[in-house]
Coordinates of N, CA and C in Angstrom, one line a residue:
E280 N 87.3 -55.3 82.7 CA 86.6 -55.0 84.1 C 85.7 -56.4 84.2
V281 N 85.1 -56.9 82.8 CA 84.1 -57.4 83.1 C 84.7 -59.0 83.6
E282 N 85.7 -59.0 82.6 CA 86.7 -60.4 82.9 C 87.5 -60.3 83.9
R283 N 87.4 -59.3 84.6 CA 88.6 -59.5 86.0 C 87.4 -59.8 86.8
R284 N 86.2 -59.4 86.8 CA 85.5 -59.8 87.9 C 85.2 -60.7 87.9
R285 N 85.0 -61.7 86.9 CA 84.4 -63.0 86.5 C 85.5 -63.8 87.2
F286 N 87.2 -63.4 86.8 CA 88.2 -64.3 87.3 C 88.2 -64.4 88.6
Q287 N 87.8 -63.1 89.5 CA 87.7 -63.0 90.7 C 86.9 -64.0 91.4
A288 N 85.8 -63.8 90.7 CA 84.8 -64.8 91.2 C 85.0 -66.7 91.0
I289 N 85.7 -66.7 90.2 CA 86.2 -68.1 90.0 C 86.8 -68.5 91.4
I290 N 87.8 -67.4 91.3 CA 89.3 -67.6 92.3 C 88.4 -67.9 93.9
A291 N 87.6 -67.0 94.2 CA 86.6 -67.2 95.6 C 85.9 -68.2 95.7
G292 N 85.3 -68.6 94.6 CA 84.8 -69.9 94.5 C 85.3 -71.1 94.7
E293 N 86.6 -71.1 93.9 CA 87.5 -72.3 93.9 C 88.2 -72.1 95.5
S294 N 88.7 -71.1 96.0 CA 89.0 -70.9 97.4 C 88.1 -71.5 98.3
E295 N 86.7 -71.2 98.3 CA 85.8 -71.6 99.2 C 85.7 -73.0 99.3
R296 N 85.9 -73.2 97.6 CA 85.8 -75.0 97.5 C 86.7 -75.9 98.1
L297 N 88.0 -75.5 98.1 CA 89.3 -75.9 98.3 C 89.9 -75.7 99.8
T298 N 89.4 -74.6 100.4 CA 89.6 -74.3 101.8 C 89.9 -75.6 102.8
P299 N 88.3 -76.2 102.9 CA 88.3 -77.2 104.0 C 89.1 -78.6 103.5
L300 N 89.3 -78.5 102.2 CA 90.1 -79.7 101.6 C 91.6 -79.8 102.4
V301 N 91.9 -78.4 101.9 CA 93.4 -78.1 102.3 C 93.7 -78.0 103.8
D302 N 92.8 -77.3 104.7 CA 92.7 -77.8 106.2 C 92.9 -78.9 106.5
A303 N 92.0 -79.9 105.8 CA 92.2 -81.5 106.2 C 93.7 -81.8 105.8
M304 N 94.1 -81.4 104.6 CA 95.5 -81.9 104.1 C 96.7 -81.6 104.8
L305 N 96.4 -80.6 105.6 CA 97.6 -80.0 106.4 C 97.1 -80.2 107.9
G306 N 96.1 -80.8 108.0 CA 95.8 -81.0 109.5 C 95.3 -79.6 110.7
G307 N 95.0 -78.6 109.4 CA 94.3 -77.5 110.0 C 92.9 -77.8 110.6
A308 N 92.6 -76.8 111.4 CA 91.3 -76.6 111.4 C 90.5 -75.3 111.7
P309 N 89.4 -74.7 111.5 CA 89.3 -73.6 111.5 C 89.1 -73.4 112.9
A310 N 89.0 -71.6 113.3 CA 88.6 -71.8 114.7 C 87.4 -72.3 115.7
A311 N 86.4 -72.3 114.9 CA 85.3 -73.1 115.6 C 85.6 -74.1 116.4
A312 N 86.4 -75.1 115.3 CA 86.9 -76.4 115.9 C 88.1 -76.7 116.5
G313 N 88.8 -75.1 117.1 CA 89.8 -75.4 117.4 C 90.8 -75.1 117.0
G314 N 90.9 -74.1 115.6 CA 92.3 -74.0 115.0 C 92.7 -72.6 115.2
D315 N 93.2 -72.1 114.4 CA 93.8 -70.9 114.8 C 93.2 -70.0 114.3
G316 N 92.0 -70.0 113.8 CA 91.3 -68.6 113.0 C 91.5 -67.8 111.8
D317 N 92.8 -68.2 111.4 CA 93.1 -68.3 109.9 C 92.6 -68.6 109.2
A318 N 91.1 -69.1 108.7 CA 90.6 -69.5 107.8 C 90.8 -68.7 106.6
G319 N 90.4 -67.3 106.6 CA 90.2 -66.4 105.5 C 91.3 -66.2 105.2
R320 N 92.9 -65.9 105.7 CA 93.8 -65.6 105.3 C 94.2 -66.0 104.1
P321 N 94.5 -67.0 104.0 CA 95.0 -67.7 102.5 C 94.0 -67.0 101.1
R322 N 93.0 -67.2 101.5 CA 92.0 -66.5 100.7 C 92.8 -64.7 100.3
E323 N 92.6 -64.6 101.6 CA 92.9 -62.8 101.2 C 94.2 -63.0 100.7
E324 N 95.3 -63.5 101.2 CA 96.8 -63.7 100.7 C 96.6 -64.0 99.2
V325 N 95.8 -64.7 98.5 CA 95.6 -65.2 97.0 C 95.0 -63.7 96.4
A326 N 93.7 -63.7 97.1 CA 93.3 -62.3 96.7 C 94.3 -60.9 96.0
D327 N 94.8 -60.7 97.0 CA 96.3 -59.6 97.3 C 97.3 -60.2 96.5
F328 N 97.7 -61.5 96.2 CA 98.4 -61.7 95.1 C 98.3 -61.4 93.7
I329 N 96.8 -61.6 93.5 CA 96.6 -61.9 92.1 C 96.2 -59.7 91.6
E330 N 95.8 -59.2 92.8 CA 95.5 -57.9 92.7 C 97.1 -57.0 92.5
G331 N 98.0 -57.5 93.2 CA 99.4 -57.0 92.9 C 100.2 -57.1 91.8
H332 N 99.5 -58.2 90.7 CA 99.9 -58.4 89.0 C 99.0 -57.7 88.7
A333 N 98.0 -57.3 89.3 CA 97.2 -56.6 88.4 C 96.2 -57.4 87.5
N334 N 96.2 -58.7 87.8 CA 95.4 -59.7 87.3 C 95.7 -60.2 86.0
H335 N 97.2 -60.0 86.0 CA 97.9 -60.3 84.5 C 99.3 -61.4 84.6
F336 N 99.1 -62.3 83.9 CA 100.2 -63.3 84.4 C 100.9 -63.5 82.8
P337 N 101.7 -62.8 82.3 CA 102.2 -62.8 81.3 C 103.0 -64.2 80.5
A338 N 103.5 -65.2 81.6 CA 103.9 -66.0 81.5 C 103.1 -66.9 80.9
L339 N 102.0 -67.2 81.7 CA 100.8 -68.0 81.7 C 99.7 -68.0 80.3
E340 N 99.9 -66.6 80.0 CA 99.2 -66.4 78.8 C 99.9 -66.7 77.8
A341 N 101.6 -66.8 77.7 CA 102.2 -67.2 76.6 C 102.4 -68.7 76.6
E342 N 102.3 -69.5 77.7 CA 102.0 -70.9 77.3 C 100.7 -71.3 77.1
A343 N 99.5 -70.4 77.0 CA 98.4 -70.9 76.8 C 98.4 -70.6 75.3
D344 N 99.0 -69.4 74.9 CA 99.0 -69.6 73.2 C 99.9 -70.7 72.9
T345 N 100.8 -70.6 73.4 CA 101.6 -72.2 72.8 C 101.1 -73.1 73.0
L346 N 99.8 -73.5 73.9 CA 99.1 -74.6 73.9 C 98.4 -74.5 72.8
R347 N 97.3 -73.3 72.6 CA 96.6 -73.2 71.5 C 97.2 -73.6 70.3
R348 N 98.3 -73.4 69.8 CA 99.2 -73.6 68.4 C 99.4 -74.9 68.4
A349 N 99.8 -75.4 69.9 CA 100.2 -77.0 69.8 C 99.0 -77.8 69.4
C350 N 97.9 -77.3 69.7 CA 96.4 -78.1 69.4 C 95.6 -77.7 67.9
G351 N 96.4 -77.0 67.5 CA 96.1 -76.6 66.2 C 94.7 -75.3 66.1
A352 N 95.1 -74.6 67.3 CA 94.1 -73.4 67.2 C 95.0 -72.5 66.9
E353 N 94.1 -71.3 66.5 CA 95.0 -69.9 66.6 C 95.3 -69.4 67.5
A354 N 96.4 -69.0 67.3 CA 96.5 -68.2 69.0 C 96.1 -67.3 69.5
G355 N 95.8 -66.3 68.9 CA 95.2 -65.4 69.7 C 93.7 -65.0 69.7
G356 N 93.2 -65.9 68.7 CA 91.5 -66.5 68.3 C 90.9 -67.0 69.4
L357 N 89.4 -66.7 68.9 CA 88.4 -67.3 69.7 C 88.0 -68.7 69.0
E358 N 87.9 -69.7 69.3 CA 87.5 -71.0 68.8 C 86.1 -71.4 69.3
P359 N 85.7 -72.1 68.8 CA 83.7 -72.9 69.4 C 84.3 -73.5 70.4
P360 N 83.9 -73.5 71.4 CA 84.1 -74.7 72.3 C 84.1 -75.8 72.2
E361 N 82.8 -76.4 72.0 CA 83.0 -77.9 71.5 C 84.4 -78.1 70.8
I362 N 84.7 -77.4 69.6 CA 86.2 -77.6 69.0 C 87.3 -77.9 69.8
L363 N 87.4 -76.5 70.5 CA 88.4 -76.7 71.5 C 88.8 -77.5 72.7
A364 N 87.4 -78.1 73.0 CA 87.2 -79.2 74.0 C 87.7 -80.5 73.6
G365 N 87.5 -80.6 72.4 CA 88.0 -81.9 71.5 C 89.7 -81.8 71.5
R366 N 90.0 -80.4 70.9 CA 91.5 -80.3 70.8 C 92.1 -80.3 72.3
L367 N 91.4 -79.9 73.5 CA 92.4 -80.2 74.4 C 92.5 -81.8 75.0
T368 N 91.6 -82.4 75.1 CA 91.4 -83.6 75.3 C 92.4 -84.6 74.3
G369 N 92.3 -84.0 73.4 CA 93.3 -84.8 72.2 C 94.9 -84.5 72.6
H370 N 95.1 -83.2 73.2 CA 96.2 -82.8 73.3 C 96.7 -83.8 75.1
L371 N 95.5 -84.0 75.7 CA 95.9 -84.6 77.2 C 96.5 -86.0 76.9
E372 N 95.7 -86.7 75.8 CA 96.1 -88.3 75.3 C 97.3 -88.1 74.8
A373 N 97.6 -87.3 73.6 CA 98.7 -87.7 72.9 C 100.2 -86.8 73.5
V374 N 99.9 -85.7 74.3 CA 101.2 -85.0 74.9 C 101.4 -86.0 76.2
H375 N 100.1 -86.3 77.0 CA 100.5 -86.5 78.6 C 100.1 -87.8 78.7
G376 N 99.7 -88.4 78.0 CA 99.1 -90.0 78.0 C 97.7 -89.8 79.1
V377 N 96.9 -89.1 79.0 CA 95.9 -89.2 79.9 C 94.7 -89.1 79.0
R378 N 93.9 -90.2 79.5 CA 92.5 -90.5 79.0 C 91.6 -89.9 79.5
T379 N 90.6 -88.9 78.6 CA 89.8 -88.4 79.2 C 88.5 -89.1 79.2
E380 N 87.3 -89.1 79.9 CA 86.0 -89.6 79.6 C 84.8 -88.7 80.8
L381 N 83.8 -89.1 80.1 CA 82.8 -88.4 80.7 C 82.1 -88.9 82.0
K382 N 81.9 -88.5 82.7 CA 81.5 -89.3 84.1 C 79.9 -88.6 84.8
A383 N 78.8 -89.5 84.7 CA 77.8 -88.7 85.1 C 77.9 -88.8 86.6
G384 N 77.0 -87.9 87.2 CA 76.5 -87.9 88.3 C 75.6 -86.6 88.5
D385 N 75.6 -86.6 90.0 CA 75.0 -85.4 90.6 C 75.3 -83.9 90.1
P386 N 74.9 -83.2 89.3 CA 75.3 -82.0 88.9 C 75.5 -81.0 90.0
A387 N 74.7 -81.0 91.1 CA 74.9 -80.3 92.5 C 76.1 -80.8 93.4
T388 N 76.7 -82.1 93.0 CA 77.8 -83.0 94.2 C 78.8 -83.3 93.5
A389 N 78.6 -83.5 92.1 CA 79.6 -84.5 91.0 C 80.9 -83.2 91.3
P390 N 81.9 -83.7 91.4 CA 83.2 -82.5 91.0 C 83.5 -82.7 89.6
A391 N 83.7 -81.3 89.3 CA 84.0 -81.1 87.9 C 84.6 -81.7 87.1
R392 N 85.8 -82.1 87.7 CA 87.2 -82.5 87.3 C 87.5 -83.5 88.3
V393 N 88.6 -84.9 87.8 CA 88.8 -85.9 89.1 C 90.1 -86.2 88.1
Y394 N 91.3 -85.9 88.5 CA 92.2 -86.8 87.7 C 92.9 -87.8 88.6
D395 N 93.2 -88.6 88.5 CA 93.9 -89.8 88.8 C 95.6 -90.0 88.3
P396 N 96.6 -89.5 88.6 CA 97.8 -89.7 88.4 C 98.5 -90.6 88.1
A397 N 97.9 -91.8 88.8 CA 98.2 -93.2 88.7 C 97.8 -93.9 87.7
T398 N 96.7 -93.6 87.2 CA 96.3 -94.1 86.3 C 96.2 -93.3 84.5
R399 N 96.5 -92.0 85.0 CA 96.3 -90.8 83.8 C 95.2 -91.3 83.1
H400 N 94.3 -90.8 84.2 CA 92.8 -91.0 84.1 C 92.4 -89.6 84.5
L401 N 91.3 -88.5 83.5 CA 90.5 -87.7 83.8 C 89.4 -88.2 83.6
A402 N 88.5 -87.7 84.6 CA 87.2 -87.8 84.7 C 86.6 -86.3 84.8
L403 N 85.9 -86.1 83.7 CA 85.0 -84.8 83.5 C 83.4 -85.2 83.5
A404 N 83.1 -84.0 84.8 CA 81.5 -84.4 84.8 C 80.8 -84.0 83.4
A405 N 80.2 -85.2 83.3 CA 78.8 -85.1 82.5 C 78.1 -84.0 81.8
H406 N 77.8 -83.3 83.0 CA 76.8 -82.5 82.8 C 77.2 -80.8 82.3
L407 N 78.7 -81.0 82.5 CA 79.5 -80.0 81.9 C 79.0 -79.5 80.5
G408 N 79.2 -78.2 80.2 CA 79.0 -78.0 78.4 C 80.3 -77.9 77.7
P409 N 80.2 -77.7 76.4 CA 81.3 -77.8 75.9 C 82.5 -77.0 76.9
S410 N 82.3 -75.2 76.7 CA 83.0 -74.8 77.3 C 83.6 -75.1 78.8
G411 N 82.7 -75.9 79.8 CA 83.4 -76.2 81.0 C 84.2 -77.5 80.6
R412 N 84.1 -78.6 79.8 CA 84.9 -79.4 79.6 C 86.2 -78.9 79.2
A413 N 86.3 -77.9 78.1 CA 87.6 -77.0 77.5 C 88.1 -76.5 78.8
L414 N 87.1 -76.1 79.9 CA 88.0 -75.2 80.5 C 88.5 -76.0 81.6
E415 N 88.4 -77.1 82.1 CA 88.7 -78.2 83.0 C 89.7 -78.9 82.1
A416 N 89.6 -79.4 81.1 CA 90.9 -79.9 80.5 C 92.1 -78.9 80.5
A417 N 91.5 -78.2 80.0 CA 92.9 -76.8 80.0 C 93.5 -76.3 81.3
H418 N 92.8 -76.4 82.8 CA 93.0 -76.8 84.1 C 94.0 -77.5 84.2
Q419 N 93.8 -78.8 83.7 CA 94.4 -79.9 83.9 C 95.8 -80.0 83.3
I420 N 95.7 -79.2 81.9 CA 97.1 -79.4 81.3 C 98.1 -78.3 81.7
A421 N 97.3 -77.4 82.5 CA 98.3 -76.3 83.3 C 98.8 -76.9 84.5
L422 N 98.2 -78.0 85.4 CA 99.1 -78.7 86.1 C 100.1 -79.5 85.8
L423 N 100.2 -80.1 84.4 CA 101.1 -81.1 84.0 C 101.9 -80.2 83.3
S424 N 101.5 -79.3 82.5 CA 102.5 -78.9 81.7 C 103.0 -77.5 82.4
C425 N 102.7 -76.5 83.3 CA 103.1 -75.5 83.4 C 103.6 -75.3 85.1
D426 N 104.3 -76.6 85.4 CA 104.6 -76.7 86.7 C 105.5 -76.2 87.1
A427 N 106.7 -75.7 86.4 CA 107.8 -75.0 86.6 C 107.5 -73.0 87.0
A428 N 106.3 -72.6 85.4 CA 106.1 -71.3 86.4 C 105.2 -71.0 87.2
L429 N 104.1 -72.4 87.2 CA 103.2 -72.3 88.2 C 103.7 -72.0 89.9
A430 N 105.1 -72.8 90.2 CA 105.8 -73.1 91.3 C 106.3 -71.8 91.2
L431 N 107.0 -71.1 90.1 CA 107.9 -69.6 90.7 C 106.9 -68.8 91.1
L432 N 105.6 -68.9 90.6 CA 104.7 -67.5 90.8 C 104.1 -67.7 92.5
V433 N 104.1 -69.1 92.7 CA 103.3 -69.3 94.1 C 104.4 -69.0 94.9
E434 N 105.7 -69.1 94.8 CA 106.9 -68.8 95.9 C 106.5 -67.4 95.9
A435 N 105.6 -66.1 95.8 CA 105.9 -65.2 96.2 C 105.6 -65.1 97.5
P436 N 106.6 -63.7 98.1 CA 106.3 -63.6 99.7 C 104.9 -63.7 100.5
I437 N 103.9 -62.9 99.7 CA 103.0 -62.5 100.2 C 102.0 -63.7 100.3
L438 N 102.5 -64.9 99.9 CA 101.7 -66.4 99.9 C 102.6 -66.6 100.8
S439 N 102.3 -66.3 102.1 CA 102.7 -66.9 103.2 C 103.0 -68.2 104.2
G440 N 101.8 -69.0 103.5 CA 101.6 -70.6 103.9 C 101.4 -71.7 102.8
A441 N 101.5 -72.8 103.1 CA 101.2 -73.9 101.9 C 100.3 -73.5 101.5
Q442 N 99.0 -73.2 102.2 CA 97.5 -73.3 102.5 C 97.5 -72.0 100.8
S443 N 97.9 -71.2 101.4 CA 97.7 -69.8 100.4 C 98.4 -70.5 98.9
R444 N 99.8 -70.9 99.1 CA 100.4 -71.3 97.8 C 99.3 -72.4 97.1
V445 N 98.8 -73.2 97.5 CA 98.0 -74.4 97.1 C 96.6 -73.4 96.4
L446 N 96.3 -72.5 97.0 CA 94.8 -71.9 96.9 C 95.3 -70.9 95.6
A447 N 96.5 -70.5 95.5 CA 97.4 -69.5 94.4 C 97.5 -70.5 93.3
R448 N 97.8 -71.8 93.8 CA 98.1 -72.4 92.2 C 97.2 -73.2 91.3
V449 N 95.8 -73.5 92.3 CA 95.0 -73.5 91.5 C 94.0 -72.4 90.9
A450 N 94.1 -71.2 91.6 CA 93.7 -69.8 90.5 C 94.4 -69.7 89.5
L451 N 95.8 -69.8 89.6 CA 96.4 -69.8 88.3 C 96.2 -70.6 87.3
A452 N 95.9 -72.2 87.6 CA 95.5 -72.8 86.9 C 94.2 -72.4 85.9
D453 N 93.2 -71.9 86.9 CA 92.0 -71.6 86.5 C 92.8 -70.1 85.3
Y454 N 93.6 -69.3 85.3 CA 93.9 -68.2 84.9 C 94.4 -68.5 83.6
F455 N 95.2 -69.7 83.5 CA 95.8 -70.3 82.5 C 94.7 -70.7 81.5
A456 N 93.7 -71.8 82.1 CA 92.5 -72.1 81.6 C 91.6 -71.0 80.8
E457 N 91.3 -70.3 81.9 CA 90.4 -68.9 80.7 C 91.4 -68.3 79.7
A458 N 92.7 -68.2 80.3 CA 93.6 -67.8 78.6 C 93.5 -68.7 77.7
V459 N 93.6 -69.8 77.8 CA 93.2 -70.8 76.6 C 91.9 -70.5 75.6
L460 N 91.0 -70.4 76.5 CA 89.4 -70.4 75.8 C 89.2 -68.9 75.5
I461 N 89.8 -67.9 76.1 CA 89.4 -66.5 75.7 C 90.8 -65.9 75.9
P462 N 91.8 -65.8 74.8 CA 92.7 -65.5 74.6 C 92.9 -63.6 75.2
Y463 N 93.7 -63.5 75.9 CA 93.8 -61.9 76.4 C 94.1 -60.5 75.2
G464 N 94.9 -61.3 74.7 CA 95.5 -60.1 73.4 C 94.5 -59.3 72.8
P465 N 93.8 -60.2 72.3 CA 92.6 -59.3 71.4 C 91.9 -58.3 72.7
F466 N 91.7 -58.5 73.8 CA 91.1 -57.4 74.3 C 91.9 -56.4 74.5
L467 N 93.1 -56.5 74.7 CA 94.1 -55.6 75.0 C 94.2 -55.0 73.7
D468 N 94.3 -55.3 72.6 CA 94.4 -54.9 71.2 C 92.9 -53.9 71.0
A469 N 91.6 -53.9 71.5 CA 90.9 -53.8 71.2 C 90.7 -52.2 71.8

């Protein structure tokens, strides 16, 4: 229950952060600016989508276990975040050709993760601790490695528009990242 609430809080935070960006990308505007007033609907759809799956996505958890094994980590065990962060950034470089670096910035305004697909460069905020670096690296791996699984999941009918699907994709990549850091299996077995 604690992990479920934590995951839902992450989704809500990511949705709040991404909604204005997605609005801008899709040419939408909030109701106050003359838009259609459905700014909250994508977040609600994503929350309903996740709840409809009982906050459990076995395909992504299997992918997370596969990644853990590919990185040399125990599939179902917990590993110190500083070790896992190193394994994940090493995987990004070895498998995807993505170079990772820490980038200084104001913790209040600097993005946690910036990926440039043209240069295959991932900048992680220097203020992130080992868990944050591991989480952001795993999120990026989800976007690069789990495209087919993410695409299939976000085609759910409950996600009625492009904005909902973009937010759901981010939430699912976060889910994958959390599953890499904290495998779900041991909690189910307990």
